[in-house]
Amino acid sequence: MISLGRVCLTAFDSSWVTVIALRGEIDASNAAGVGTCLHEFVAPDRALVLDLSDLDFLCAEGVQSLFALGDRCERLGVDWALVASHSVRRLLRVYDREASLPAVGSMVEVLQRFRSARRRRAQLRVVD
């Protein structure tokens, strides 16, 4: 567990996915540090799940950190999703009007999303 001010970060790794759970508050005092820390977990060989279901507060700088994380994942070709609490989803509706962040309501939705992405990639493979 990593403590960054008012937020605690716990990471779980498996062979194909890293799950990062955040609990507490992301505010102006820790948003930059949280963003930097999250970037360190992005790896091209595994999917990333950001679990914000236990996050009590997310400031505007924290939302910007999520956009930056999304940009990094896109550049590296990493499938990713974030599980958002009701309050975080409400905030994202304001800041992410184009729904560019892959926010879902549950881990079940994350698994469905990743399964669909893998199927699409399998269909796109070139056959010799």
mmCIF file of N, CA and C in Angstrom:
data_model
loop_
_atom_site.group_PDB
_atom_site.id
_atom_site.type_symbol
_atom_site.label_atom_id
_atom_site.label_comp_id
_atom_site.label_asym_id
_atom_site.label_seq_id
_atom_site.Cartn_x
_atom_site.Cartn_y
_atom_site.Cartn_z
ATOM 1 N N MET A 1 0.847 -1.179 0.000
ATOM 2 C CA MET A 1 0.000 0.000 0.000
ATOM 3 C C MET A 1 0.893 1.242 0.000
ATOM 4 N N ILE A 2 0.528 2.194 -0.810
ATOM 5 C CA ILE A 2 1.254 3.455 -0.916
ATOM 6 C C ILE A 2 0.334 4.559 -0.407
ATOM 7 N N SER A 3 0.835 5.377 0.494
ATOM 8 C CA SER A 3 0.053 6.493 1.013
ATOM 9 C C SER A 3 0.567 7.790 0.399
ATOM 10 N N LEU A 4 -0.344 8.539 -0.198
ATOM 11 C CA LEU A 4 -0.013 9.819 -0.831
ATOM 12 C C LEU A 4 -0.938 10.884 -0.258
ATOM 13 N N GLY A 5 -0.610 11.336 0.920
ATOM 14 C CA GLY A 5 -1.467 12.322 1.573
ATOM 15 C C GLY A 5 -2.767 11.693 2.005
ATOM 16 N N ARG A 6 -3.860 12.192 1.470
ATOM 17 C CA ARG A 6 -5.194 11.720 1.870
ATOM 18 C C ARG A 6 -5.703 10.550 1.043
ATOM 19 N N VAL A 7 -4.850 9.966 0.248
ATOM 20 C CA VAL A 7 -5.274 8.832 -0.574
ATOM 21 C C VAL A 7 -4.303 7.669 -0.389
ATOM 22 N N CYS A 8 -4.859 6.469 -0.352
ATOM 23 C CA CYS A 8 -4.050 5.251 -0.275
ATOM 24 C C CYS A 8 -4.223 4.488 -1.575
ATOM 25 N N LEU A 9 -3.129 3.984 -2.085
ATOM 26 C CA LEU A 9 -3.117 3.261 -3.342
ATOM 27 C C LEU A 9 -2.670 1.834 -3.065
ATOM 28 N N THR A 10 -3.422 0.872 -3.554
ATOM 29 C CA THR A 10 -3.059 -0.533 -3.442
ATOM 30 C C THR A 10 -3.051 -1.111 -4.844
ATOM 31 N N ALA A 11 -1.990 -1.836 -5.193
ATOM 32 C CA ALA A 11 -1.868 -2.412 -6.530
ATOM 33 C C ALA A 11 -1.830 -3.932 -6.446
ATOM 34 N N PHE A 12 -2.506 -4.559 -7.401
ATOM 35 C CA PHE A 12 -2.534 -6.012 -7.535
ATOM 36 C C PHE A 12 -2.113 -6.342 -8.962
ATOM 37 N N ASP A 13 -1.140 -7.217 -9.098
ATOM 38 C CA ASP A 13 -0.661 -7.610 -10.423
ATOM 39 C C ASP A 13 -1.012 -9.058 -10.713
ATOM 40 N N SER A 14 -1.327 -9.329 -11.974
ATOM 41 C CA SER A 14 -1.433 -10.697 -12.460
ATOM 42 C C SER A 14 -0.679 -10.745 -13.780
ATOM 43 N N SER A 15 -0.735 -11.858 -14.450
ATOM 44 C CA SER A 15 0.032 -11.996 -15.689
ATOM 45 C C SER A 15 -0.482 -11.096 -16.806
ATOM 46 N N TRP A 16 -1.760 -10.697 -16.747
ATOM 47 C CA TRP A 16 -2.297 -9.913 -17.859
ATOM 48 C C TRP A 16 -2.911 -8.576 -17.458
ATOM 49 N N VAL A 17 -3.038 -8.307 -16.144
ATOM 50 C CA VAL A 17 -3.684 -7.066 -15.721
ATOM 51 C C VAL A 17 -3.077 -6.553 -14.417
ATOM 52 N N THR A 18 -3.031 -5.241 -14.296
ATOM 53 C CA THR A 18 -2.697 -4.580 -13.036
ATOM 54 C C THR A 18 -3.947 -3.841 -12.579
ATOM 55 N N VAL A 19 -4.337 -4.080 -11.333
ATOM 56 C CA VAL A 19 -5.488 -3.392 -10.744
ATOM 57 C C VAL A 19 -4.963 -2.462 -9.664
ATOM 58 N N ILE A 20 -5.297 -1.189 -9.775
ATOM 59 C CA ILE A 20 -4.891 -0.192 -8.788
ATOM 60 C C ILE A 20 -6.155 0.340 -8.122
ATOM 61 N N ALA A 21 -6.239 0.158 -6.820
ATOM 62 C CA ALA A 21 -7.389 0.643 -6.058
ATOM 63 C C ALA A 21 -6.980 1.875 -5.268
ATOM 64 N N LEU A 22 -7.762 2.929 -5.387
ATOM 65 C CA LEU A 22 -7.514 4.167 -4.655
ATOM 66 C C LEU A 22 -8.627 4.380 -3.635
ATOM 67 N N ARG A 23 -8.229 4.734 -2.426
ATOM 68 C CA ARG A 23 -9.194 4.977 -1.354
ATOM 69 C C ARG A 23 -8.843 6.299 -0.684
ATOM 70 N N GLY A 24 -9.829 7.137 -0.462
ATOM 71 C CA GLY A 24 -9.593 8.416 0.207
ATOM 72 C C GLY A 24 -9.972 9.581 -0.676
ATOM 73 N N GLU A 25 -9.106 10.602 -0.694
ATOM 74 C CA GLU A 25 -9.395 11.837 -1.427
ATOM 75 C C GLU A 25 -8.208 12.245 -2.281
ATOM 76 N N ILE A 26 -8.495 12.557 -3.539
ATOM 77 C CA ILE A 26 -7.489 13.160 -4.412
ATOM 78 C C ILE A 26 -7.844 14.635 -4.491
ATOM 79 N N ASP A 27 -6.979 15.458 -3.893
ATOM 80 C CA ASP A 27 -7.212 16.904 -3.873
ATOM 81 C C ASP A 27 -5.990 17.609 -4.449
ATOM 82 N N ALA A 28 -5.995 18.924 -4.406
ATOM 83 C CA ALA A 28 -4.909 19.711 -4.999
ATOM 84 C C ALA A 28 -3.555 19.402 -4.373
ATOM 85 N N SER A 29 -3.551 18.943 -3.131
ATOM 86 C CA SER A 29 -2.274 18.682 -2.458
ATOM 87 C C SER A 29 -1.616 17.379 -2.900
ATOM 88 N N ASN A 30 -2.380 16.443 -3.472
ATOM 89 C CA ASN A 30 -1.774 15.164 -3.827
ATOM 90 C C ASN A 30 -2.033 14.721 -5.267
ATOM 91 N N ALA A 31 -2.791 15.486 -6.039
ATOM 92 C CA ALA A 31 -3.171 15.072 -7.395
ATOM 93 C C ALA A 31 -1.962 14.825 -8.292
ATOM 94 N N ALA A 32 -0.976 15.699 -8.260
ATOM 95 C CA ALA A 32 0.203 15.522 -9.115
ATOM 96 C C ALA A 32 0.965 14.258 -8.732
ATOM 97 N N GLY A 33 1.134 14.034 -7.443
ATOM 98 C CA GLY A 33 1.833 12.834 -6.980
ATOM 99 C C GLY A 33 1.098 11.559 -7.333
ATOM 100 N N VAL A 34 -0.221 11.583 -7.216
ATOM 101 C CA VAL A 34 -1.025 10.421 -7.592
ATOM 102 C C VAL A 34 -0.869 10.155 -9.087
ATOM 103 N N GLY A 35 -0.945 11.203 -9.892
ATOM 104 C CA GLY A 35 -0.788 11.046 -11.334
ATOM 105 C C GLY A 35 0.553 10.444 -11.702
ATOM 106 N N THR A 36 1.621 10.939 -11.089
ATOM 107 C CA THR A 36 2.961 10.405 -11.347
ATOM 108 C C THR A 36 3.037 8.937 -10.962
ATOM 109 N N CYS A 37 2.495 8.605 -9.817
ATOM 110 C CA CYS A 37 2.507 7.225 -9.332
ATOM 111 C C CYS A 37 1.737 6.307 -10.284
ATOM 112 N N LEU A 38 0.584 6.737 -10.750
ATOM 113 C CA LEU A 38 -0.218 5.911 -11.650
ATOM 114 C C LEU A 38 0.523 5.612 -12.945
ATOM 115 N N HIS A 39 1.247 6.592 -13.458
ATOM 116 C CA HIS A 39 1.989 6.398 -14.706
ATOM 117 C C HIS A 39 3.018 5.283 -14.576
ATOM 118 N N GLU A 40 3.562 5.100 -13.388
ATOM 119 C CA GLU A 40 4.575 4.067 -13.182
ATOM 120 C C GLU A 40 4.009 2.657 -13.326
ATOM 121 N N PHE A 41 2.706 2.501 -13.220
ATOM 122 C CA PHE A 41 2.088 1.180 -13.319
ATOM 123 C C PHE A 41 1.679 0.809 -14.741
ATOM 124 N N VAL A 42 1.787 1.726 -15.682
ATOM 125 C CA VAL A 42 1.389 1.441 -17.061
ATOM 126 C C VAL A 42 2.481 0.606 -17.718
ATOM 127 N N ALA A 43 2.105 -0.575 -18.195
ATOM 128 C CA ALA A 43 3.049 -1.480 -18.858
ATOM 129 C C ALA A 43 2.422 -1.984 -20.152
ATOM 130 N N PRO A 44 3.176 -1.968 -21.247
ATOM 131 C CA PRO A 44 2.604 -2.339 -22.542
ATOM 132 C C PRO A 44 2.096 -3.779 -22.620
ATOM 133 N N ASP A 45 2.543 -4.638 -21.745
ATOM 134 C CA ASP A 45 2.186 -6.055 -21.842
ATOM 135 C C ASP A 45 1.003 -6.460 -20.973
ATOM 136 N N ARG A 46 0.350 -5.495 -20.314
ATOM 137 C CA ARG A 46 -0.797 -5.865 -19.480
ATOM 138 C C ARG A 46 -1.814 -4.736 -19.417
ATOM 139 N N ALA A 47 -3.056 -5.153 -19.228
ATOM 140 C CA ALA A 47 -4.157 -4.196 -19.101
ATOM 141 C C ALA A 47 -4.067 -3.501 -17.745
ATOM 142 N N LEU A 48 -4.776 -2.396 -17.628
ATOM 143 C CA LEU A 48 -4.771 -1.613 -16.394
ATOM 144 C C LEU A 48 -6.209 -1.317 -15.974
ATOM 145 N N VAL A 49 -6.492 -1.565 -14.701
ATOM 146 C CA VAL A 49 -7.789 -1.214 -14.125
ATOM 147 C C VAL A 49 -7.534 -0.256 -12.979
ATOM 148 N N LEU A 50 -8.182 0.868 -13.023
ATOM 149 C CA LEU A 50 -8.094 1.854 -11.953
ATOM 150 C C LEU A 50 -9.423 1.826 -11.203
ATOM 151 N N ASP A 51 -9.388 1.341 -9.969
ATOM 152 C CA ASP A 51 -10.604 1.194 -9.171
ATOM 153 C C ASP A 51 -10.769 2.415 -8.268
ATOM 154 N N LEU A 52 -11.702 3.280 -8.640
ATOM 155 C CA LEU A 52 -11.989 4.494 -7.878
ATOM 156 C C LEU A 52 -13.297 4.358 -7.102
ATOM 157 N N SER A 53 -13.761 3.133 -6.920
ATOM 158 C CA SER A 53 -15.063 2.939 -6.275
ATOM 159 C C SER A 53 -15.066 3.356 -4.807
ATOM 160 N N ASP A 54 -13.898 3.388 -4.163
ATOM 161 C CA ASP A 54 -13.812 3.834 -2.765
ATOM 162 C C ASP A 54 -13.218 5.232 -2.628
ATOM 163 N N LEU A 55 -13.190 5.977 -3.720
ATOM 164 C CA LEU A 55 -12.661 7.335 -3.682
ATOM 165 C C LEU A 55 -13.765 8.281 -3.216
ATOM 166 N N ASP A 56 -13.470 9.061 -2.182
ATOM 167 C CA ASP A 56 -14.462 9.976 -1.615
ATOM 168 C C ASP A 56 -14.495 11.334 -2.301
ATOM 169 N N PHE A 57 -13.353 11.747 -2.878
ATOM 170 C CA PHE A 57 -13.269 13.078 -3.475
ATOM 171 C C PHE A 57 -12.252 13.049 -4.600
ATOM 172 N N LEU A 58 -12.570 13.736 -5.687
ATOM 173 C CA LEU A 58 -11.666 13.865 -6.826
ATOM 174 C C LEU A 58 -11.737 15.303 -7.310
ATOM 175 N N CYS A 59 -10.610 16.012 -7.234
ATOM 176 C CA CYS A 59 -10.569 17.417 -7.661
ATOM 177 C C CYS A 59 -10.330 17.502 -9.170
ATOM 178 N N ALA A 60 -10.416 18.705 -9.709
ATOM 179 C CA ALA A 60 -10.212 18.925 -11.140
ATOM 180 C C ALA A 60 -8.822 18.482 -11.579
ATOM 181 N N GLU A 61 -7.799 18.727 -10.758
ATOM 182 C CA GLU A 61 -6.442 18.291 -11.097
ATOM 183 C C GLU A 61 -6.373 16.771 -11.168
ATOM 184 N N GLY A 62 -7.135 16.103 -10.321
ATOM 185 C CA GLY A 62 -7.197 14.642 -10.363
ATOM 186 C C GLY A 62 -7.809 14.139 -11.654
ATOM 187 N N VAL A 63 -8.842 14.827 -12.129
ATOM 188 C CA VAL A 63 -9.454 14.465 -13.408
ATOM 189 C C VAL A 63 -8.440 14.652 -14.526
ATOM 190 N N GLN A 64 -7.678 15.745 -14.488
ATOM 191 C CA GLN A 64 -6.644 15.961 -15.500
ATOM 192 C C GLN A 64 -5.601 14.849 -15.469
ATOM 193 N N SER A 65 -5.284 14.353 -14.279
ATOM 194 C CA SER A 65 -4.354 13.223 -14.164
ATOM 195 C C SER A 65 -4.920 11.979 -14.850
ATOM 196 N N LEU A 66 -6.238 11.794 -14.770
ATOM 197 C CA LEU A 66 -6.863 10.658 -15.450
ATOM 198 C C LEU A 66 -6.763 10.803 -16.965
ATOM 199 N N PHE A 67 -6.959 12.025 -17.476
ATOM 200 C CA PHE A 67 -6.793 12.250 -18.912
ATOM 201 C C PHE A 67 -5.357 11.964 -19.345
ATOM 202 N N ALA A 68 -4.387 12.410 -18.552
ATOM 203 C CA ALA A 68 -2.975 12.156 -18.869
ATOM 204 C C ALA A 68 -2.679 10.658 -18.843
ATOM 205 N N LEU A 69 -3.250 9.949 -17.885
ATOM 206 C CA LEU A 69 -3.075 8.500 -17.819
ATOM 207 C C LEU A 69 -3.675 7.844 -19.059
ATOM 208 N N GLY A 70 -4.841 8.299 -19.463
ATOM 209 C CA GLY A 70 -5.466 7.775 -20.674
ATOM 210 C C GLY A 70 -4.613 8.005 -21.906
ATOM 211 N N ASP A 71 -4.013 9.184 -22.015
ATOM 212 C CA ASP A 71 -3.123 9.477 -23.144
ATOM 213 C C ASP A 71 -1.932 8.527 -23.152
ATOM 214 N N ARG A 72 -1.356 8.291 -21.981
ATOM 215 C CA ARG A 72 -0.204 7.378 -21.889
ATOM 216 C C ARG A 72 -0.607 5.953 -22.288
ATOM 217 N N CYS A 73 -1.742 5.498 -21.787
ATOM 218 C CA CYS A 73 -2.207 4.157 -22.139
ATOM 219 C C CYS A 73 -2.438 4.040 -23.643
ATOM 220 N N GLU A 74 -3.019 5.072 -24.235
ATOM 221 C CA GLU A 74 -3.262 5.044 -25.679
ATOM 222 C C GLU A 74 -1.955 4.984 -26.463
ATOM 223 N N ARG A 75 -0.978 5.800 -26.070
ATOM 224 C CA ARG A 75 0.323 5.792 -26.756
ATOM 225 C C ARG A 75 0.991 4.425 -26.695
ATOM 226 N N LEU A 76 0.844 3.732 -25.566
ATOM 227 C CA LEU A 76 1.500 2.434 -25.380
ATOM 228 C C LEU A 76 0.625 1.256 -25.805
ATOM 229 N N GLY A 77 -0.589 1.529 -26.254
ATOM 230 C CA GLY A 77 -1.483 0.460 -26.681
ATOM 231 C C GLY A 77 -2.006 -0.393 -25.541
ATOM 232 N N VAL A 78 -2.184 0.224 -24.377
ATOM 233 C CA VAL A 78 -2.636 -0.495 -23.183
ATOM 234 C C VAL A 78 -4.156 -0.383 -23.050
ATOM 235 N N ASP A 79 -4.826 -1.539 -22.948
ATOM 236 C CA ASP A 79 -6.251 -1.530 -22.623
ATOM 237 C C ASP A 79 -6.387 -1.081 -21.181
ATOM 238 N N TRP A 80 -7.328 -0.173 -20.912
ATOM 239 C CA TRP A 80 -7.511 0.254 -19.532
ATOM 240 C C TRP A 80 -8.959 0.648 -19.295
ATOM 241 N N ALA A 81 -9.319 0.638 -18.047
ATOM 242 C CA ALA A 81 -10.666 1.043 -17.650
ATOM 243 C C ALA A 81 -10.608 1.546 -16.222
ATOM 244 N N LEU A 82 -11.582 2.364 -15.874
ATOM 245 C CA LEU A 82 -11.662 2.799 -14.486
ATOM 246 C C LEU A 82 -13.055 2.528 -13.945
ATOM 247 N N VAL A 83 -13.082 1.967 -12.748
ATOM 248 C CA VAL A 83 -14.328 1.707 -12.038
ATOM 249 C C VAL A 83 -14.571 2.932 -11.171
ATOM 250 N N ALA A 84 -15.665 3.616 -11.437
ATOM 251 C CA ALA A 84 -15.908 4.891 -10.762
ATOM 252 C C ALA A 84 -17.108 4.800 -9.826
ATOM 253 N N SER A 85 -16.958 5.413 -8.672
ATOM 254 C CA SER A 85 -18.079 5.537 -7.740
ATOM 255 C C SER A 85 -19.121 6.474 -8.352
ATOM 256 N N HIS A 86 -20.287 6.505 -7.760
ATOM 257 C CA HIS A 86 -21.349 7.380 -8.258
ATOM 258 C C HIS A 86 -20.894 8.841 -8.286
ATOM 259 N N SER A 87 -20.241 9.295 -7.223
ATOM 260 C CA SER A 87 -19.813 10.704 -7.175
ATOM 261 C C SER A 87 -18.733 10.991 -8.216
ATOM 262 N N VAL A 88 -17.837 10.050 -8.449
ATOM 263 C CA VAL A 88 -16.803 10.249 -9.475
ATOM 264 C C VAL A 88 -17.440 10.249 -10.861
ATOM 265 N N ARG A 89 -18.387 9.348 -11.115
ATOM 266 C CA ARG A 89 -19.064 9.327 -12.416
ATOM 267 C C ARG A 89 -19.794 10.642 -12.677
ATOM 268 N N ARG A 90 -20.403 11.208 -11.635
ATOM 269 C CA ARG A 90 -21.074 12.509 -11.778
ATOM 270 C C ARG A 90 -20.078 13.583 -12.192
ATOM 271 N N LEU A 91 -18.925 13.590 -11.555
ATOM 272 C CA LEU A 91 -17.884 14.561 -11.880
ATOM 273 C C LEU A 91 -17.375 14.359 -13.309
ATOM 274 N N LEU A 92 -17.198 13.113 -13.704
ATOM 275 C CA LEU A 92 -16.710 12.835 -15.056
ATOM 276 C C LEU A 92 -17.717 13.272 -16.117
ATOM 277 N N ARG A 93 -18.999 13.221 -15.810
ATOM 278 C CA ARG A 93 -20.000 13.708 -16.769
ATOM 279 C C ARG A 93 -19.800 15.194 -17.062
ATOM 280 N N VAL A 94 -19.275 15.935 -16.094
ATOM 281 C CA VAL A 94 -19.019 17.364 -16.279
ATOM 282 C C VAL A 94 -17.726 17.579 -17.063
ATOM 283 N N TYR A 95 -16.654 16.898 -16.657
ATOM 284 C CA TYR A 95 -15.335 17.135 -17.241
ATOM 285 C C TYR A 95 -15.061 16.316 -18.494
ATOM 286 N N ASP A 96 -15.747 15.216 -18.666
ATOM 287 C CA ASP A 96 -15.472 14.309 -19.785
ATOM 288 C C ASP A 96 -16.730 14.148 -20.630
ATOM 289 N N ARG A 97 -17.165 15.240 -21.204
ATOM 290 C CA ARG A 97 -18.416 15.243 -21.967
ATOM 291 C C ARG A 97 -18.372 14.327 -23.187
ATOM 292 N N GLU A 98 -17.182 14.064 -23.710
ATOM 293 C CA GLU A 98 -17.053 13.200 -24.881
ATOM 294 C C GLU A 98 -16.808 11.749 -24.501
ATOM 295 N N ALA A 99 -16.851 11.455 -23.207
ATOM 296 C CA ALA A 99 -16.679 10.085 -22.693
ATOM 297 C C ALA A 99 -15.395 9.439 -23.204
ATOM 298 N N SER A 100 -14.305 10.196 -23.173
ATOM 299 C CA SER A 100 -13.027 9.640 -23.615
ATOM 300 C C SER A 100 -12.382 8.757 -22.553
ATOM 301 N N LEU A 101 -12.771 8.947 -21.297
ATOM 302 C CA LEU A 101 -12.257 8.085 -20.231
ATOM 303 C C LEU A 101 -13.118 6.822 -20.165
ATOM 304 N N PRO A 102 -12.483 5.651 -20.073
ATOM 305 C CA PRO A 102 -13.229 4.387 -20.087
ATOM 306 C C PRO A 102 -13.829 4.053 -18.725
ATOM 307 N N ALA A 103 -14.762 4.874 -18.268
ATOM 308 C CA ALA A 103 -15.358 4.697 -16.941
ATOM 309 C C ALA A 103 -16.521 3.716 -17.004
ATOM 310 N N VAL A 104 -16.522 2.793 -16.060
ATOM 311 C CA VAL A 104 -17.598 1.816 -15.924
ATOM 312 C C VAL A 104 -18.021 1.774 -14.461
ATOM 313 N N GLY A 105 -19.099 1.067 -14.178
ATOM 314 C CA GLY A 105 -19.627 1.053 -12.823
ATOM 315 C C GLY A 105 -19.206 -0.120 -11.968
ATOM 316 N N SER A 106 -18.588 -1.154 -12.590
ATOM 317 C CA SER A 106 -18.244 -2.341 -11.803
ATOM 318 C C SER A 106 -17.099 -3.114 -12.449
ATOM 319 N N MET A 107 -16.508 -4.008 -11.675
ATOM 320 C CA MET A 107 -15.444 -4.863 -12.203
ATOM 321 C C MET A 107 -15.996 -5.822 -13.253
ATOM 322 N N VAL A 108 -17.243 -6.217 -13.136
ATOM 323 C CA VAL A 108 -17.860 -7.081 -14.147
ATOM 324 C C VAL A 108 -17.852 -6.372 -15.497
ATOM 325 N N GLU A 109 -18.195 -5.095 -15.507
ATOM 326 C CA GLU A 109 -18.174 -4.318 -16.750
ATOM 327 C C GLU A 109 -16.762 -4.205 -17.309
ATOM 328 N N VAL A 110 -15.769 -4.092 -16.428
ATOM 329 C CA VAL A 110 -14.370 -4.047 -16.879
ATOM 330 C C VAL A 110 -14.029 -5.327 -17.621
ATOM 331 N N LEU A 111 -14.347 -6.467 -17.031
ATOM 332 C CA LEU A 111 -14.032 -7.750 -17.658
ATOM 333 C C LEU A 111 -14.750 -7.902 -18.990
ATOM 334 N N GLN A 112 -16.002 -7.459 -19.082
ATOM 335 C CA GLN A 112 -16.732 -7.509 -20.351
ATOM 336 C C GLN A 112 -16.058 -6.622 -21.393
ATOM 337 N N ARG A 113 -15.616 -5.464 -20.964
ATOM 338 C CA ARG A 113 -14.946 -4.522 -21.869
ATOM 339 C C ARG A 113 -13.652 -5.123 -22.418
ATOM 340 N N PHE A 114 -12.839 -5.708 -21.531
ATOM 341 C CA PHE A 114 -11.575 -6.309 -21.962
ATOM 342 C C PHE A 114 -11.822 -7.520 -22.859
ATOM 343 N N ARG A 115 -12.822 -8.325 -22.547
ATOM 344 C CA ARG A 115 -13.140 -9.492 -23.373
ATOM 345 C C ARG A 115 -13.528 -9.038 -24.780
ATOM 346 N N SER A 116 -14.342 -8.006 -24.883
ATOM 347 C CA SER A 116 -14.747 -7.483 -26.190
ATOM 348 C C SER A 116 -13.550 -6.954 -26.963
ATOM 349 N N ALA A 117 -12.652 -6.254 -26.279
ATOM 350 C CA ALA A 117 -11.457 -5.714 -26.941
ATOM 351 C C ALA A 117 -10.576 -6.840 -27.462
ATOM 352 N N ARG A 118 -10.426 -7.903 -26.689
ATOM 353 C CA ARG A 118 -9.607 -9.036 -27.137
ATOM 354 C C ARG A 118 -10.238 -9.716 -28.344
ATOM 355 N N ARG A 119 -11.544 -9.841 -28.353
ATOM 356 C CA ARG A 119 -12.228 -10.442 -29.509
ATOM 357 C C ARG A 119 -12.012 -9.600 -30.762
ATOM 358 N N ARG A 120 -12.125 -8.281 -30.621
ATOM 359 C CA ARG A 120 -11.916 -7.402 -31.780
ATOM 360 C C ARG A 120 -10.499 -7.547 -32.321
ATOM 361 N N ARG A 121 -9.518 -7.597 -31.416
ATOM 362 C CA ARG A 121 -8.130 -7.758 -31.863
ATOM 363 C C ARG A 121 -7.926 -9.101 -32.547
ATOM 364 N N ALA A 122 -8.540 -10.146 -32.025
ATOM 365 C CA ALA A 122 -8.410 -11.473 -32.627
ATOM 366 C C ALA A 122 -9.004 -11.478 -34.035
ATOM 367 N N GLN A 123 -10.096 -10.767 -34.252
ATOM 368 C CA GLN A 123 -10.716 -10.696 -35.567
ATOM 369 C C GLN A 123 -9.872 -9.891 -36.545
ATOM 370 N N LEU A 124 -9.050 -8.976 -36.034
ATOM 371 C CA LEU A 124 -8.232 -8.129 -36.899
ATOM 372 C C LEU A 124 -6.897 -8.754 -37.271
ATOM 373 N N ARG A 125 -6.555 -9.886 -36.669
ATOM 374 C CA ARG A 125 -5.269 -10.522 -36.970
ATOM 375 C C ARG A 125 -5.219 -10.924 -38.436
ATOM 376 N N VAL A 126 -4.066 -10.709 -39.034
ATOM 377 C CA VAL A 126 -3.856 -11.076 -40.430
ATOM 378 C C VAL A 126 -3.528 -12.562 -40.489
ATOM 379 N N VAL A 127 -4.196 -13.270 -41.365
ATOM 380 C CA VAL A 127 -3.967 -14.703 -41.535
ATOM 381 C C VAL A 127 -3.187 -14.898 -42.822
ATOM 382 N N ASP A 128 -2.074 -15.648 -42.723
ATOM 383 C CA ASP A 128 -1.261 -15.934 -43.925
ATOM 384 C C ASP A 128 -1.818 -17.100 -44.687
#
